[in-house]
mmCIF file of C-alpha atoms in Angstrom:
data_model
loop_
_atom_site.group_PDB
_atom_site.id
_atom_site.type_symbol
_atom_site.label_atom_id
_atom_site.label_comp_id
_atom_site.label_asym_id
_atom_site.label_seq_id
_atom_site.Cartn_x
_atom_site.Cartn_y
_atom_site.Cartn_z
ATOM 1 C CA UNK V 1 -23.833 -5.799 -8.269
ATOM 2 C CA UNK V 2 -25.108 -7.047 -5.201
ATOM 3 C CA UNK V 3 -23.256 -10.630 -5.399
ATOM 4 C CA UNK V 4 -19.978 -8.604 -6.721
ATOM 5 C CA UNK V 5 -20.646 -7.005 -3.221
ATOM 6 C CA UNK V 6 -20.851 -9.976 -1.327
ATOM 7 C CA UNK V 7 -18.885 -12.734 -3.107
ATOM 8 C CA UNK V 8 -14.617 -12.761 -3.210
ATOM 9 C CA UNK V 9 -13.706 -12.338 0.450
ATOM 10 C CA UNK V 10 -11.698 -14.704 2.228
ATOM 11 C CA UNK V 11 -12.553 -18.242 2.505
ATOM 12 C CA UNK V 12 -11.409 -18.681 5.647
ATOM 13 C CA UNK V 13 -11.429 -14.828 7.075
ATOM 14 C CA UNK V 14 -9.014 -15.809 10.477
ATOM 15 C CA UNK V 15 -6.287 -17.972 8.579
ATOM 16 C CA UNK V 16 -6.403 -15.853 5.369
ATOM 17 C CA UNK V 17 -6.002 -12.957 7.171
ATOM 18 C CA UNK V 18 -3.138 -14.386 9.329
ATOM 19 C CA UNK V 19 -1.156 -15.181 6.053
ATOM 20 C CA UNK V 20 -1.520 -11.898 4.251
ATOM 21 C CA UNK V 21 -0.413 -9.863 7.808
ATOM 22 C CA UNK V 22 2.343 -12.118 7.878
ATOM 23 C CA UNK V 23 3.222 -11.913 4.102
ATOM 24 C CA UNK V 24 3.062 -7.377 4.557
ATOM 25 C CA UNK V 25 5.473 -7.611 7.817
ATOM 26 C CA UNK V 26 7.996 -10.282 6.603
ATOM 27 C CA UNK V 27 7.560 -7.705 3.248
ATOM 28 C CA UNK V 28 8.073 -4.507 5.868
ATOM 29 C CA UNK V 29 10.703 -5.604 7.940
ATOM 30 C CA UNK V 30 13.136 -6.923 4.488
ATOM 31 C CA UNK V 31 12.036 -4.207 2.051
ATOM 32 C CA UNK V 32 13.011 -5.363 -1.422
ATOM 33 C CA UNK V 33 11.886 -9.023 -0.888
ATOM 34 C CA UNK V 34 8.640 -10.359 -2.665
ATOM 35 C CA UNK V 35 5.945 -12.478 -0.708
ATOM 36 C CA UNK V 36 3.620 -14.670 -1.843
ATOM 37 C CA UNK V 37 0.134 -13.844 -1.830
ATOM 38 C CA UNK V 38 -2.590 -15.174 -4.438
ATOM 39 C CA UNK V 39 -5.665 -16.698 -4.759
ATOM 40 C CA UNK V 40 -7.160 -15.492 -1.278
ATOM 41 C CA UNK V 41 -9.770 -12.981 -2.765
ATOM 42 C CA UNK V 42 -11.517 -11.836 -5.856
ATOM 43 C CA UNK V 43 -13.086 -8.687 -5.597
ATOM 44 C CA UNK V 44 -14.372 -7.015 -8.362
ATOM 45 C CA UNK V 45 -12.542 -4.548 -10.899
ATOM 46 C CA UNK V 46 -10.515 -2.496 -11.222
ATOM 47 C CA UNK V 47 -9.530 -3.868 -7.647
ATOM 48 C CA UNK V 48 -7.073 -6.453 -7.944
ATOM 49 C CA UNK V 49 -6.928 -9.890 -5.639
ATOM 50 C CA UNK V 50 -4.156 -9.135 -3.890
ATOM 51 C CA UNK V 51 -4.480 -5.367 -2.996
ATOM 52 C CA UNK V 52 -8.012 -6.596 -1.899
ATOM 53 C CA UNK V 53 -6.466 -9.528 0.466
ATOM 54 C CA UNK V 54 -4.475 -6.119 2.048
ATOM 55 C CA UNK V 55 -7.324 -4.226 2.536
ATOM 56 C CA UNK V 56 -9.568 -6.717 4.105
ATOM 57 C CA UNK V 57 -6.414 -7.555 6.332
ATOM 58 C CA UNK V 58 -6.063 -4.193 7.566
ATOM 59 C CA UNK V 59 -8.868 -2.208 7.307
ATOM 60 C CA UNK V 60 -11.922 -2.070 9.742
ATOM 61 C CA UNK V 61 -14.599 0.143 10.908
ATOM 62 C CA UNK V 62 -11.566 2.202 12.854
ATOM 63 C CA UNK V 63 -9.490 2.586 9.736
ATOM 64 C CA UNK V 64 -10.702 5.197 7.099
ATOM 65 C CA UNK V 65 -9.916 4.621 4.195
ATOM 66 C CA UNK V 66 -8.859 6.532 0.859
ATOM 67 C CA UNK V 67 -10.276 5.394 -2.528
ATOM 68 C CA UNK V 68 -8.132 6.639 -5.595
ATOM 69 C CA UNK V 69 -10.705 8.280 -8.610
ATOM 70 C CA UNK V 70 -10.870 4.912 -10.273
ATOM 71 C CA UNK V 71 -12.124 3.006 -7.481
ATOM 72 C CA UNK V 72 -14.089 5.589 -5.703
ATOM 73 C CA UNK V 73 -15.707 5.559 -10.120
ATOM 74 C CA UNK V 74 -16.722 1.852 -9.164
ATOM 75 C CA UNK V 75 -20.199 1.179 -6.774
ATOM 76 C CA UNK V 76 -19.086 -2.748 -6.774
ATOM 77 C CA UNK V 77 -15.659 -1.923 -5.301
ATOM 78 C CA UNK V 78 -16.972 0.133 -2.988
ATOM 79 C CA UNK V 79 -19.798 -2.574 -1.953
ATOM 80 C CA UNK V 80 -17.705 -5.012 -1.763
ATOM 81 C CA UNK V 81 -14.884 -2.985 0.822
ATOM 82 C CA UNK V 82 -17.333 -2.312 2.702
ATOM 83 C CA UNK V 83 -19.328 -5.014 3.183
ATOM 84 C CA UNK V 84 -15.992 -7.504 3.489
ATOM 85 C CA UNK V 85 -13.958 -5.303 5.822
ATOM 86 C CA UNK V 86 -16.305 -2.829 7.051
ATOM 87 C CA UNK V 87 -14.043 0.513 6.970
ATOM 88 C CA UNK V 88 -15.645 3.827 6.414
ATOM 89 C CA UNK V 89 -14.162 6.114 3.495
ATOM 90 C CA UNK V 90 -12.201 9.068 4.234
ATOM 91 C CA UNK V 91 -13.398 12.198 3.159
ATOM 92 C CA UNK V 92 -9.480 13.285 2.177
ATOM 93 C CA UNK V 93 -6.050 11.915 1.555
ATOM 94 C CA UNK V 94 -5.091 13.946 4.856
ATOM 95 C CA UNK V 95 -7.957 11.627 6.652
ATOM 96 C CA UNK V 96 -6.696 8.434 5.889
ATOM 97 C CA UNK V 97 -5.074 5.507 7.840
ATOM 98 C CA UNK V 98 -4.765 3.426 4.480
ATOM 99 C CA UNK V 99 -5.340 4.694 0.596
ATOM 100 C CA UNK V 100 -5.851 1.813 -1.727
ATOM 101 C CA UNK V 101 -5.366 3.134 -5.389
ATOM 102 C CA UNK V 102 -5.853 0.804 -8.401
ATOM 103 C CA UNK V 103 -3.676 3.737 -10.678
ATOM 104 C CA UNK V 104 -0.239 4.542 -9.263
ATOM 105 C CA UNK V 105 0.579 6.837 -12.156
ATOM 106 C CA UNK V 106 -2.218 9.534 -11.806
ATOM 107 C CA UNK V 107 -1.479 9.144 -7.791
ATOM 108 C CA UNK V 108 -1.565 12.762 -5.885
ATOM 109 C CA UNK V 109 1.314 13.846 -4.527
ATOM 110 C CA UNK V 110 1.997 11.807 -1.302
ATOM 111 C CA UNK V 111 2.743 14.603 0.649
ATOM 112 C CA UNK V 112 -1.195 15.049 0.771
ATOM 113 C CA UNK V 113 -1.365 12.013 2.889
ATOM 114 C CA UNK V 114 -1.295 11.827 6.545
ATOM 115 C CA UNK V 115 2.678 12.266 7.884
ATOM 116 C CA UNK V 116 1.900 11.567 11.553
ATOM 117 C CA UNK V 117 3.063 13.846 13.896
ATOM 118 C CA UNK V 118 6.891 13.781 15.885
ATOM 119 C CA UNK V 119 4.860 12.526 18.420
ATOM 120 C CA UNK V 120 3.148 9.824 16.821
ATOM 121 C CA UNK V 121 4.449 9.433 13.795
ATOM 122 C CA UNK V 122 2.163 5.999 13.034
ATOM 123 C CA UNK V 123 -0.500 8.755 12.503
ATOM 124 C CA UNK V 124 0.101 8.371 8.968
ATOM 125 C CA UNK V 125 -1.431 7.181 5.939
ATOM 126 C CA UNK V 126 0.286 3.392 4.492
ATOM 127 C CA UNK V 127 -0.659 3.638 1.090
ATOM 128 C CA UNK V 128 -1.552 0.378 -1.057
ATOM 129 C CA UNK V 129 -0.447 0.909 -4.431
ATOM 130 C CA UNK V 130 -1.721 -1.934 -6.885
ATOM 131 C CA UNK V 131 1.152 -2.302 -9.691
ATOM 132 C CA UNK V 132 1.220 -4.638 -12.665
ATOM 133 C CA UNK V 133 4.585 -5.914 -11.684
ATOM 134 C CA UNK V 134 7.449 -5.901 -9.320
ATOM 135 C CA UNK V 135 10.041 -6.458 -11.490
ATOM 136 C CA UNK V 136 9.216 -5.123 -15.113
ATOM 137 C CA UNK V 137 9.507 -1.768 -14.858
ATOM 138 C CA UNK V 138 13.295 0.959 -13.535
ATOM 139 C CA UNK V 139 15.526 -0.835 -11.605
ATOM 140 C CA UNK V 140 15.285 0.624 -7.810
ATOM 141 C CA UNK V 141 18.234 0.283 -5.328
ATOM 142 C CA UNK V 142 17.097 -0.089 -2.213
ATOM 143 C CA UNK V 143 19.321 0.572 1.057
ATOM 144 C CA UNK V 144 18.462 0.889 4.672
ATOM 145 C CA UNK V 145 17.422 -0.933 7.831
ATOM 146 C CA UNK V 146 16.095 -4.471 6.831
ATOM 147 C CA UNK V 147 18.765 -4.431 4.261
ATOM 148 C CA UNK V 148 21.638 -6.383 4.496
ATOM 149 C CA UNK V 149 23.692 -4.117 1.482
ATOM 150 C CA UNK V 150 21.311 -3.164 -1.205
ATOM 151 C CA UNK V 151 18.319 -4.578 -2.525
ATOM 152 C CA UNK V 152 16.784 -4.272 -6.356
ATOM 153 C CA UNK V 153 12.778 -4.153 -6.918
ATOM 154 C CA UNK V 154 11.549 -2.647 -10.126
ATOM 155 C CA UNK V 155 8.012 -1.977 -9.541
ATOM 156 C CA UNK V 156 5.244 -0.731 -12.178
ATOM 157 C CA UNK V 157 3.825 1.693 -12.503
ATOM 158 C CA UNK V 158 4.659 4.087 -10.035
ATOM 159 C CA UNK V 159 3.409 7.744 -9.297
ATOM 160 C CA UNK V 160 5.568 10.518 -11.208
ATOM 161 C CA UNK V 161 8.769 11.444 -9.735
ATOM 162 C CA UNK V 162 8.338 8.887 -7.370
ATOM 163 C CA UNK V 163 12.155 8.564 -6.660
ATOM 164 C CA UNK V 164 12.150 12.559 -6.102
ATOM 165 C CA UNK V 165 9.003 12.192 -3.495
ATOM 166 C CA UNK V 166 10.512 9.211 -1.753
ATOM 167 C CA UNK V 167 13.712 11.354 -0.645
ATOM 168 C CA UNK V 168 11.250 13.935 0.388
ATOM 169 C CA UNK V 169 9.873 11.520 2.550
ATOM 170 C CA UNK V 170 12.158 9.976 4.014
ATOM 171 C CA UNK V 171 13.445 13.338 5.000
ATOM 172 C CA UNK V 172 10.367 13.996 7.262
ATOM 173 C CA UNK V 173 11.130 11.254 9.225
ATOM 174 C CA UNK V 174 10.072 10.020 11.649
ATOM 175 C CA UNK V 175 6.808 10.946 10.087
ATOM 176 C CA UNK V 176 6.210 9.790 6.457
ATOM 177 C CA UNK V 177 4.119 7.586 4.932
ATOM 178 C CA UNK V 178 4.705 3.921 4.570
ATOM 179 C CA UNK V 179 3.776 1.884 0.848
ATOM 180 C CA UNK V 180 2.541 -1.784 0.340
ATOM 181 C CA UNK V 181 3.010 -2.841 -3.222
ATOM 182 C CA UNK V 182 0.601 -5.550 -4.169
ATOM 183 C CA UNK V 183 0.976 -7.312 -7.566
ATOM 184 C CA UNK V 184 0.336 -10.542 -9.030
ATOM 185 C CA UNK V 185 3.493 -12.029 -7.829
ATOM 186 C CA UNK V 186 3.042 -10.786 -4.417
ATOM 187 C CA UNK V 187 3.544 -8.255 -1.952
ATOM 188 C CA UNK V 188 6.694 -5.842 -1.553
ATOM 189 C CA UNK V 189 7.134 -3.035 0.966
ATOM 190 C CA UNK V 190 8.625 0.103 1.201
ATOM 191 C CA UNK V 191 8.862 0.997 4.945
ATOM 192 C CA UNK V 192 9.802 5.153 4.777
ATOM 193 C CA UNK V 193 13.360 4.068 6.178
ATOM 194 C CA UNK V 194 13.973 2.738 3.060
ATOM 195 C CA UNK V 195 16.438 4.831 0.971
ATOM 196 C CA UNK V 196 15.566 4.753 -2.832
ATOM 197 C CA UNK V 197 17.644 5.287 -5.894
ATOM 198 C CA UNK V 198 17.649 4.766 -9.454
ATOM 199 C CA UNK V 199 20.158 2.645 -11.212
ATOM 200 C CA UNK V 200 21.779 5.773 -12.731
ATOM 201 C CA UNK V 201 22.109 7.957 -9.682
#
């Protein structure tokens, strides 16, 4: 477990880094549009590569961070986040500046996150949901700032009623949370601007 704990970060921690932040705001300012992003870590399971790559980008020892059950289950995921990116764990959803969770569909309800205040509404919790795929699962239409008309992602999985919990969010803004998809063919975003329907709304 130890060398699980140790081995997998970035190669090259300044450049790697670089590329993944750029890949996440490229992804948040033209939600809908995938960016590359493989082969920069290998952390152990369930994490996958590229929700790692996020969390060693963002998270330090100023950014709590939420585990979901399944990787909170695993001591080598654990090691490994904190020995790569140094960020303590937050005792509750309502704690967290990022959540990273390896199982979308048993995902709490992400009103339990963090919402920011009117004041400061980047008090909030981005959540970074690891999905299978961006484009196998219900065709989303995506509309909002950062999109020129509409956009199409189809993301899986995805936390129940996500389409229902997305409209409540967006409603609180400008507090809300924020979500990074991360999947094997890259990284999408879903700023909480982003209007979200289904295909048959």
């Amino acid at each position: 477990m130890e060398t699980q704990a140790i081995d997998g970060g970035f190669a090259n921690p300044v450049f790697d880094a670089q590329a993944v932040f750029r890949a996440v705001m490229d992804a948040m300012a033209r939600p809908g549009t995938i960016q590359p992003c493989d082969g920069l870590t290998v952390p152990p399971a369930p994490l996958s590569p590229v929700a790692g790559a996020v969390a060693l980008t963002f998270c330090d020892n100023d950014t709590p961070l939420w585990l979901d059950p399944a990787l909170q289950a695993s001591a080598a995921a654990k090691h490994w986040l904190g020995f790569h990116s140094g960020a303590p764990l937050a005792h509750t959803p309502a704690d967290a500046h990022f959540a990273l969770v390896s199982s979308p569909a048993e995902l709490i309800a992400l009103e339990n996150f963090a919402q920011g205040t009117q004041e400061y509404p980047d008090r909030s919790t981005t959540l970074i949901l690891q999905v299978e795929s961006l484009s196998a699962g219900e065709n989303l239409l995506l509309e909002g700032p950062g999109i020129e008309k509409a956009a199409m992602l189809a993301p899986t999985p995805l936390p129940r009623h996500f389409v229902e919990q997305w409209k409540q969010n967006r409603a609180r803004f400008p507090r809300g949370v924020d979500v990074i998809l991360a999947a094997p063919e890259g990284i999408a975003c879903l700023p909480r601007t982003t209007r979200i329907k289904t295909m048959e709304a």
